PDB file of C-alpha atoms in Angstrom:
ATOM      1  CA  UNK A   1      45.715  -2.562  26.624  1.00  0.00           C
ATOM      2  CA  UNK A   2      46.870  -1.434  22.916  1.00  0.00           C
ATOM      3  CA  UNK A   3      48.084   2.118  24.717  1.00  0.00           C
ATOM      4  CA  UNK A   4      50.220  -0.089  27.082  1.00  0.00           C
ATOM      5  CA  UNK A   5      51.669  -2.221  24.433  1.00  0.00           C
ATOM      6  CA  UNK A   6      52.452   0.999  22.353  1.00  0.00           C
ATOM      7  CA  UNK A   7      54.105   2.150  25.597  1.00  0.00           C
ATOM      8  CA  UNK A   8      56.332  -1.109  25.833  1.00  0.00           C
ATOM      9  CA  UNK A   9      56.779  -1.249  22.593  1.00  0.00           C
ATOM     10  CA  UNK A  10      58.489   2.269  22.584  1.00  0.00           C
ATOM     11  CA  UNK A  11      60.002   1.559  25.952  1.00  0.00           C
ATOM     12  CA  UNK A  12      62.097  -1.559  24.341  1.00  0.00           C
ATOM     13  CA  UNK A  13      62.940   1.144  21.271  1.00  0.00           C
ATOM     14  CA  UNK A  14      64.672   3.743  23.733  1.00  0.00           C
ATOM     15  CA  UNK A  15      66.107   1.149  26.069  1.00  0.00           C
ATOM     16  CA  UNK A  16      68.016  -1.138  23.244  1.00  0.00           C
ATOM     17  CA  UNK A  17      68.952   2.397  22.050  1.00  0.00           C
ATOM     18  CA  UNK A  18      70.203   3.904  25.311  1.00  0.00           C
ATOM     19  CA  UNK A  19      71.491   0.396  27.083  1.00  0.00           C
ATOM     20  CA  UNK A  20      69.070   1.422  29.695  1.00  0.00           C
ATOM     21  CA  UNK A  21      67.389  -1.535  31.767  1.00  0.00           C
ATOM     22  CA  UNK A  22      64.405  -2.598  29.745  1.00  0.00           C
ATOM     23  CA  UNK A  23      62.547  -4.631  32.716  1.00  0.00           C
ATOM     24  CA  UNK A  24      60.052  -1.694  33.028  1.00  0.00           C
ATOM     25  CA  UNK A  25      59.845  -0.466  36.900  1.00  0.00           C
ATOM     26  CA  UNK A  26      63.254  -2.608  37.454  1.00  0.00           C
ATOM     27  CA  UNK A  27      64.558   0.369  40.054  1.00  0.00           C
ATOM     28  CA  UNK A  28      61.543   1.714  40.869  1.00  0.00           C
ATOM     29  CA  UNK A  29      60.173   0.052  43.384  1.00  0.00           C
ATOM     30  CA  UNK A  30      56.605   0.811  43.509  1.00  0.00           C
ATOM     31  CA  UNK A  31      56.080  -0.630  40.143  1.00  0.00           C
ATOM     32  CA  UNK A  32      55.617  -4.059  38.681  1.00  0.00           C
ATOM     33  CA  UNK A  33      55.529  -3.566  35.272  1.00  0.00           C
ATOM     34  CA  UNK A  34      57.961  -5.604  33.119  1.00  0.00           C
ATOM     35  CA  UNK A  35      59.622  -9.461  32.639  1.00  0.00           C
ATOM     36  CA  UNK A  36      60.099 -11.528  35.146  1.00  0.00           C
ATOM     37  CA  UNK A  37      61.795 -15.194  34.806  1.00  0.00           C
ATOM     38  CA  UNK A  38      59.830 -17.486  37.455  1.00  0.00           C
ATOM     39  CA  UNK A  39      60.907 -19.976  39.804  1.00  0.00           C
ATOM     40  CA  UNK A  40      61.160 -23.590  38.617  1.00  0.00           C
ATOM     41  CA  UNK A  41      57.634 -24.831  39.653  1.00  0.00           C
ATOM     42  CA  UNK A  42      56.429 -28.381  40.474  1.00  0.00           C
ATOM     43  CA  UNK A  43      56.282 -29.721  37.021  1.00  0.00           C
ATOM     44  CA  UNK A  44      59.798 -28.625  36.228  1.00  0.00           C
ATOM     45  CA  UNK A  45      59.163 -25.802  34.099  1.00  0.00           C
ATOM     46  CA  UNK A  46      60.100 -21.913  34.549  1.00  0.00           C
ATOM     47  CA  UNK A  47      58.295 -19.400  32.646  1.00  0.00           C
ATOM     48  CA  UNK A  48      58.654 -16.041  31.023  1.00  0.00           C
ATOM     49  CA  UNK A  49      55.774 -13.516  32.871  1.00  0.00           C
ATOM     50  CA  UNK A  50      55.018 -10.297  32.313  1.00  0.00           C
ATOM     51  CA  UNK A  51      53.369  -8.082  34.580  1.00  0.00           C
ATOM     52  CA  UNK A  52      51.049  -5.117  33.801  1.00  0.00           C
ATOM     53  CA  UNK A  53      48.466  -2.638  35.196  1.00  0.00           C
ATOM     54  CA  UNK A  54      45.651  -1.875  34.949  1.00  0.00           C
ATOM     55  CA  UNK A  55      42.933  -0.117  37.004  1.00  0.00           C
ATOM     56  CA  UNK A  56      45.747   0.878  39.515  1.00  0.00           C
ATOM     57  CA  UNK A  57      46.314  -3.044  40.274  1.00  0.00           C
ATOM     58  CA  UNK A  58      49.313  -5.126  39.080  1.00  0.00           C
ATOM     59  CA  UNK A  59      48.395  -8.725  36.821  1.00  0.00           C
ATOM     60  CA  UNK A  60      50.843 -11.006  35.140  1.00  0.00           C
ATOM     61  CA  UNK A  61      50.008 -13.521  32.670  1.00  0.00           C
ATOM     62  CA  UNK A  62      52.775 -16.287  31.396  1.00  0.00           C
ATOM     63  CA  UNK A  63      53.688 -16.260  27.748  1.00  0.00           C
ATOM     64  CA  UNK A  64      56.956 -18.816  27.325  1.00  0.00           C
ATOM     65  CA  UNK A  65      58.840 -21.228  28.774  1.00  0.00           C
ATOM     66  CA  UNK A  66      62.786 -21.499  29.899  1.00  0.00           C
ATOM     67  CA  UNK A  67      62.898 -25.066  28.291  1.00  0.00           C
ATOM     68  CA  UNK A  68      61.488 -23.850  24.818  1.00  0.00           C
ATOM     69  CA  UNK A  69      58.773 -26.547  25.495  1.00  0.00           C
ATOM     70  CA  UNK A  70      55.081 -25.074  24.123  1.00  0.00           C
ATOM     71  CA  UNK A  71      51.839 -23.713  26.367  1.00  0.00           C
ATOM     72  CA  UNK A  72      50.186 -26.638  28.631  1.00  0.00           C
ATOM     73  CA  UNK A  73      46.469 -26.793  28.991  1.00  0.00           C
ATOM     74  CA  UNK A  74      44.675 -25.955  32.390  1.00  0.00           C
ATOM     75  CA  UNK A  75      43.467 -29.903  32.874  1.00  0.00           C
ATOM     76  CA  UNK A  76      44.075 -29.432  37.006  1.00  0.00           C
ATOM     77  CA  UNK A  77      41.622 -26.181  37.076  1.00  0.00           C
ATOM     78  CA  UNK A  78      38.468 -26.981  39.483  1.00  0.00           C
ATOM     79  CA  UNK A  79      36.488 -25.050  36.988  1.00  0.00           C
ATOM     80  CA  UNK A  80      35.383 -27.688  33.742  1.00  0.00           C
ATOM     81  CA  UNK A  81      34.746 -25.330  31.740  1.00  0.00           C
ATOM     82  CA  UNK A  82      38.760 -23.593  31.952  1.00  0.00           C
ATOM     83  CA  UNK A  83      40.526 -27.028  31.687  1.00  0.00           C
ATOM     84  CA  UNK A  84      40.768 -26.342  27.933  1.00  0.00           C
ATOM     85  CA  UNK A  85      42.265 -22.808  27.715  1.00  0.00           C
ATOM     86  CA  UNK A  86      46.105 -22.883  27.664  1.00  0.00           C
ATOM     87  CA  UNK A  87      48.217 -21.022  30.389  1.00  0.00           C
ATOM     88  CA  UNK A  88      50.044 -19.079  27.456  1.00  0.00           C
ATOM     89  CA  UNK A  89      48.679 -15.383  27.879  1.00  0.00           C
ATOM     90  CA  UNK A  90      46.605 -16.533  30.471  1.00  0.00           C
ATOM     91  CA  UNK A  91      46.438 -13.952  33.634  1.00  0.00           C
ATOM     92  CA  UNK A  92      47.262 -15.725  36.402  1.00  0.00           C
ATOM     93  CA  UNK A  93      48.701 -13.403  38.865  1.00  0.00           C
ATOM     94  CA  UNK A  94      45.919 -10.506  39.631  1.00  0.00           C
ATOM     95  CA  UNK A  95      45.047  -7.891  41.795  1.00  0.00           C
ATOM     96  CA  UNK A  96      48.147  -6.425  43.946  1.00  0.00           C
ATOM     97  CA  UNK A  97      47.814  -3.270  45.113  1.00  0.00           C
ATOM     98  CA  UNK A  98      51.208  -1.266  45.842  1.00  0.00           C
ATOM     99  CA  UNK A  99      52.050   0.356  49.485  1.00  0.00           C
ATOM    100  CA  UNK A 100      54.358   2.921  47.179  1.00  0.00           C
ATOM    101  CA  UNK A 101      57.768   0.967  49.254  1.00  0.00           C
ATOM    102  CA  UNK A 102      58.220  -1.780  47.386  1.00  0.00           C
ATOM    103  CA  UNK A 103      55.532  -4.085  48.522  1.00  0.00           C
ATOM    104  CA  UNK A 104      52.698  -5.298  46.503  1.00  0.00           C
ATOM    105  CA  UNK A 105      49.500  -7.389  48.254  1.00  0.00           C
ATOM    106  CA  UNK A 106      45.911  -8.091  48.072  1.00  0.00           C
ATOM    107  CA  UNK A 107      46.103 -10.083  45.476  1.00  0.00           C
ATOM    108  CA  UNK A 108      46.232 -13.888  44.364  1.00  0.00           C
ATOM    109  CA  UNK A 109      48.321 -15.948  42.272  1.00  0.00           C
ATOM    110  CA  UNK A 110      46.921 -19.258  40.563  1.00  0.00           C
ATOM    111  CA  UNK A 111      49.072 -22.421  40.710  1.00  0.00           C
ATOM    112  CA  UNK A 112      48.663 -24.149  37.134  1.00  0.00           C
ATOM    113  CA  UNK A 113      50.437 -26.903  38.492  1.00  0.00           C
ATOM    114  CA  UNK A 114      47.429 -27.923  41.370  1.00  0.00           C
ATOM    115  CA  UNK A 115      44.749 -26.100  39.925  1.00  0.00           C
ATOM    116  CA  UNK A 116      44.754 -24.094  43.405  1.00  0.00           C
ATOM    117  CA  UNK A 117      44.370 -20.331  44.340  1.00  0.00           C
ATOM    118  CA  UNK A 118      46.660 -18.624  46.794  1.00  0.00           C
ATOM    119  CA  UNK A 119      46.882 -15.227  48.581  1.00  0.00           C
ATOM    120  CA  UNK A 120      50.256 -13.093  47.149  1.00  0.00           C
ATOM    121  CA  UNK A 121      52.418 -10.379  48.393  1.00  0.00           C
ATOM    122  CA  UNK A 122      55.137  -9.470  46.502  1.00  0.00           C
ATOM    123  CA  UNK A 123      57.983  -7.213  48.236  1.00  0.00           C
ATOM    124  CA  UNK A 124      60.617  -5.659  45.386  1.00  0.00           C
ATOM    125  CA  UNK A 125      64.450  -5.742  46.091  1.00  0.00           C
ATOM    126  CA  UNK A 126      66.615  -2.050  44.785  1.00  0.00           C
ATOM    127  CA  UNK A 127      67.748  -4.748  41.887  1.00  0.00           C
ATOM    128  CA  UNK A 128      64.195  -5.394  40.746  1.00  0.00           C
ATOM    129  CA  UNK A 129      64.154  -8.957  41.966  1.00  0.00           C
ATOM    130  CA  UNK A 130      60.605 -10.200  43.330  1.00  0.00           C
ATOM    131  CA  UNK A 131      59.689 -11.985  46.495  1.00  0.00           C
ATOM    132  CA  UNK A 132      56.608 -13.702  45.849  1.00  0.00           C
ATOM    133  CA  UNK A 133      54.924 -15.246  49.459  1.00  0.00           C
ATOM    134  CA  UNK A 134      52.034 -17.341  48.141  1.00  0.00           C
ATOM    135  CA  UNK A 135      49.754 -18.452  51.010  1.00  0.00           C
ATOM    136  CA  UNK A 136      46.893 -20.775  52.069  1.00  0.00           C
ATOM    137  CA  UNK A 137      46.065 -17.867  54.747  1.00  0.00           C
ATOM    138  CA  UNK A 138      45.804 -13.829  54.196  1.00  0.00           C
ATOM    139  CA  UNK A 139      48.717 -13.142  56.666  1.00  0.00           C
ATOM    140  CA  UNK A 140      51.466 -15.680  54.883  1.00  0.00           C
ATOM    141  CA  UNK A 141      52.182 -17.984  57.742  1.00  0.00           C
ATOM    142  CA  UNK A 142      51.293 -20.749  55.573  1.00  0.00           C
ATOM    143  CA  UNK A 143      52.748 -21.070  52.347  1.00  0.00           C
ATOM    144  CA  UNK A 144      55.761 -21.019  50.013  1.00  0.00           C
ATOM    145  CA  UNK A 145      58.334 -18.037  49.106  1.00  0.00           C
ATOM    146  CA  UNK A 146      59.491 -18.088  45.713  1.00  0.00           C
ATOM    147  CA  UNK A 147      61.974 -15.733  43.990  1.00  0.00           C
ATOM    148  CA  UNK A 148      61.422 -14.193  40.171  1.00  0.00           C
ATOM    149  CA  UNK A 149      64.286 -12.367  38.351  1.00  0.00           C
ATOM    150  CA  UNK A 150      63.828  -8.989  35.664  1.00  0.00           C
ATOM    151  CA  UNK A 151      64.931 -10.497  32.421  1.00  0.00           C
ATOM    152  CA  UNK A 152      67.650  -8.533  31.058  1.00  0.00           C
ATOM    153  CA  UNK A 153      67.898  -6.623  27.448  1.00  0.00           C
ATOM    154  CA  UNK A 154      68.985  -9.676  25.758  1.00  0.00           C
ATOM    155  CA  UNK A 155      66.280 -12.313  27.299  1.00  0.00           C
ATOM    156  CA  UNK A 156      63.502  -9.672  26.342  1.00  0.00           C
ATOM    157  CA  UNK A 157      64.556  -9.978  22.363  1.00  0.00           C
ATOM    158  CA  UNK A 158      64.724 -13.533  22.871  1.00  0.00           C
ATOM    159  CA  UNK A 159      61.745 -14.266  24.208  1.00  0.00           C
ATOM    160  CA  UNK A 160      58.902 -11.555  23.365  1.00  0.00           C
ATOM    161  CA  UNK A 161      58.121 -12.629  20.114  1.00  0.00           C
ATOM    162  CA  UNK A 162      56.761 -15.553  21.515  1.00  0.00           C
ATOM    163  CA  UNK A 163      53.805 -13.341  23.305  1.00  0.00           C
ATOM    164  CA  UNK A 164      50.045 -13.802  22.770  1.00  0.00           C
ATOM    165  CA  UNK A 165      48.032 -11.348  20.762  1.00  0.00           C
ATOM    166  CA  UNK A 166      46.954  -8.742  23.470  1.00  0.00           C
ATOM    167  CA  UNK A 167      43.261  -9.783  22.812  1.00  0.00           C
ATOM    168  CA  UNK A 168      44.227 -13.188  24.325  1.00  0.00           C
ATOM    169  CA  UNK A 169      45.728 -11.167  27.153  1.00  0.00           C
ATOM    170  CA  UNK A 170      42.709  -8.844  27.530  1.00  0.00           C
ATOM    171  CA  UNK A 171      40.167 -11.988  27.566  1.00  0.00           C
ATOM    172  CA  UNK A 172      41.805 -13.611  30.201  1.00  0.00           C
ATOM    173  CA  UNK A 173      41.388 -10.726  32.309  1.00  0.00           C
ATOM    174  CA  UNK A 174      37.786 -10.372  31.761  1.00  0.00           C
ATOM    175  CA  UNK A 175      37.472 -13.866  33.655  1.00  0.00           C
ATOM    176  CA  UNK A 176      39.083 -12.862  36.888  1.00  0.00           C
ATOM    177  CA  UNK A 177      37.062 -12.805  39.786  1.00  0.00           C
ATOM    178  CA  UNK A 178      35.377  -9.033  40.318  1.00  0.00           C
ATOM    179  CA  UNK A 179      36.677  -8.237  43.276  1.00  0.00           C
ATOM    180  CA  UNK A 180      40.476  -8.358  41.645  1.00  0.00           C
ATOM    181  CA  UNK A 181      39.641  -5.951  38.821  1.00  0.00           C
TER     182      UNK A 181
END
C-alpha cells in the first residue's frame, strides 16, 4: 500500500507538472486505478472513490463527498458488529478482475445505502468513464447501471486531502470476504 501511494503521489507530481491527465489508467483501458466521481445514490449523496490494486484485482474505497457533508456510519450493514465503522476509507468495491479490453468483473460492490451486496462489472469507455452494472444475479439481468466520471486535475487537488490514512484503507481490506482478495 505505502509503494502505491508513493506511486500516486509522484504520479500527481509529473501530471500537475506536464498537464497530463492525472485520473491514473484514464486512457488505458485495462486499468482502474485512479478518481472516480460516483453516481448520486439513494440518499442523495455522490462520493469521491478511488480505485486501486492489489493482488492483480481492482478495489475502491470512498473517501469524500460532492456536498462537503462528513463520512456516515454503516447503521444498514447486516453485520452488528460493522454498523459502527464509517464508509470514509472503507473498501467497498472489491475484487474485479480485468479481461485486458476494457471490462472489469468478478467482483462485488456494497450498497451503503441498503446494507446489501451486489455482483459488479465494470466496462471502461476510451474517455475513462465507468459503467458500473450492479446485479442481484451473476449475469446482470437484474440490477441497476450506474455511470462514474475520472475527476479531472483540478477535482484531485480539491478533494485528496480529505483521504484516510492508508492504514484505514489497508484495514478495511483485510475484512473483505477471502475469496475477493
Amino acid at each position: 500500500m505505502q509503494v502505491h501511494k508513493v506511486f500516486q503521489t509522484a504520479l500527481l507530481t509529473v501530471s500537475l507538472l506536464t498537464g497530463a491527465s492525472v485520473s491514473a489508467g484514464a486512457s488505458d483501458s485495462s486499468v482502474l486505478d485512479g478518481y472516480y466521481m460516483t453516481h448520486v445514490g439513494d440518499s442523495g449523496r455522490q462520493s469521491i472513490v478511488e480505485f486501486f490494486t492489489k493482488n492483480g484485482k481492482f478495489y475502491a474505497y470512498g473517501f469524500a463527498n460532492v456536498d462537503g457533508s462528513g463520512p456516515k456510519k454503516d447503521s444498514k450493514n447486516p453485520d452488528p458488529k460493522l454498523r459502527e465503522r464509517y464508509d470514509k476509507g472503507s473498501v467497498f468495491v472489491y475484487g474485479l478482475k480485468s479481461d485486458g479490453k476494457g471490462s472489469f468483473g468478478g467482483g462485488e460492490v456494497y450498497n451503503y445505502d441498503d446494507g446489501k451486496t451486489y455482483h459488479l462489472k465494470i466496462t471502461k469507455d476510451s474517455n475513462g468513464i465507468l459503467t458500473l452494472r450492479a446485479s442481484i444475479d451473476k449475469l446482470g439481468m437484474m440490477g441497476q447501471t450506474l455511470t462514474w466520471t475520472p475527476l479531472t486535475q483540478e477535482q484531485i487537488a480539491q478533494y485528496e486531502p480529505q483521504k484516510p490514512e492508508p492504514k484505514v484503507i489497508e484495514d478495511s481490506y483485510h475484512t473483505l470476504p477471502q475469496a475477493f482478495k
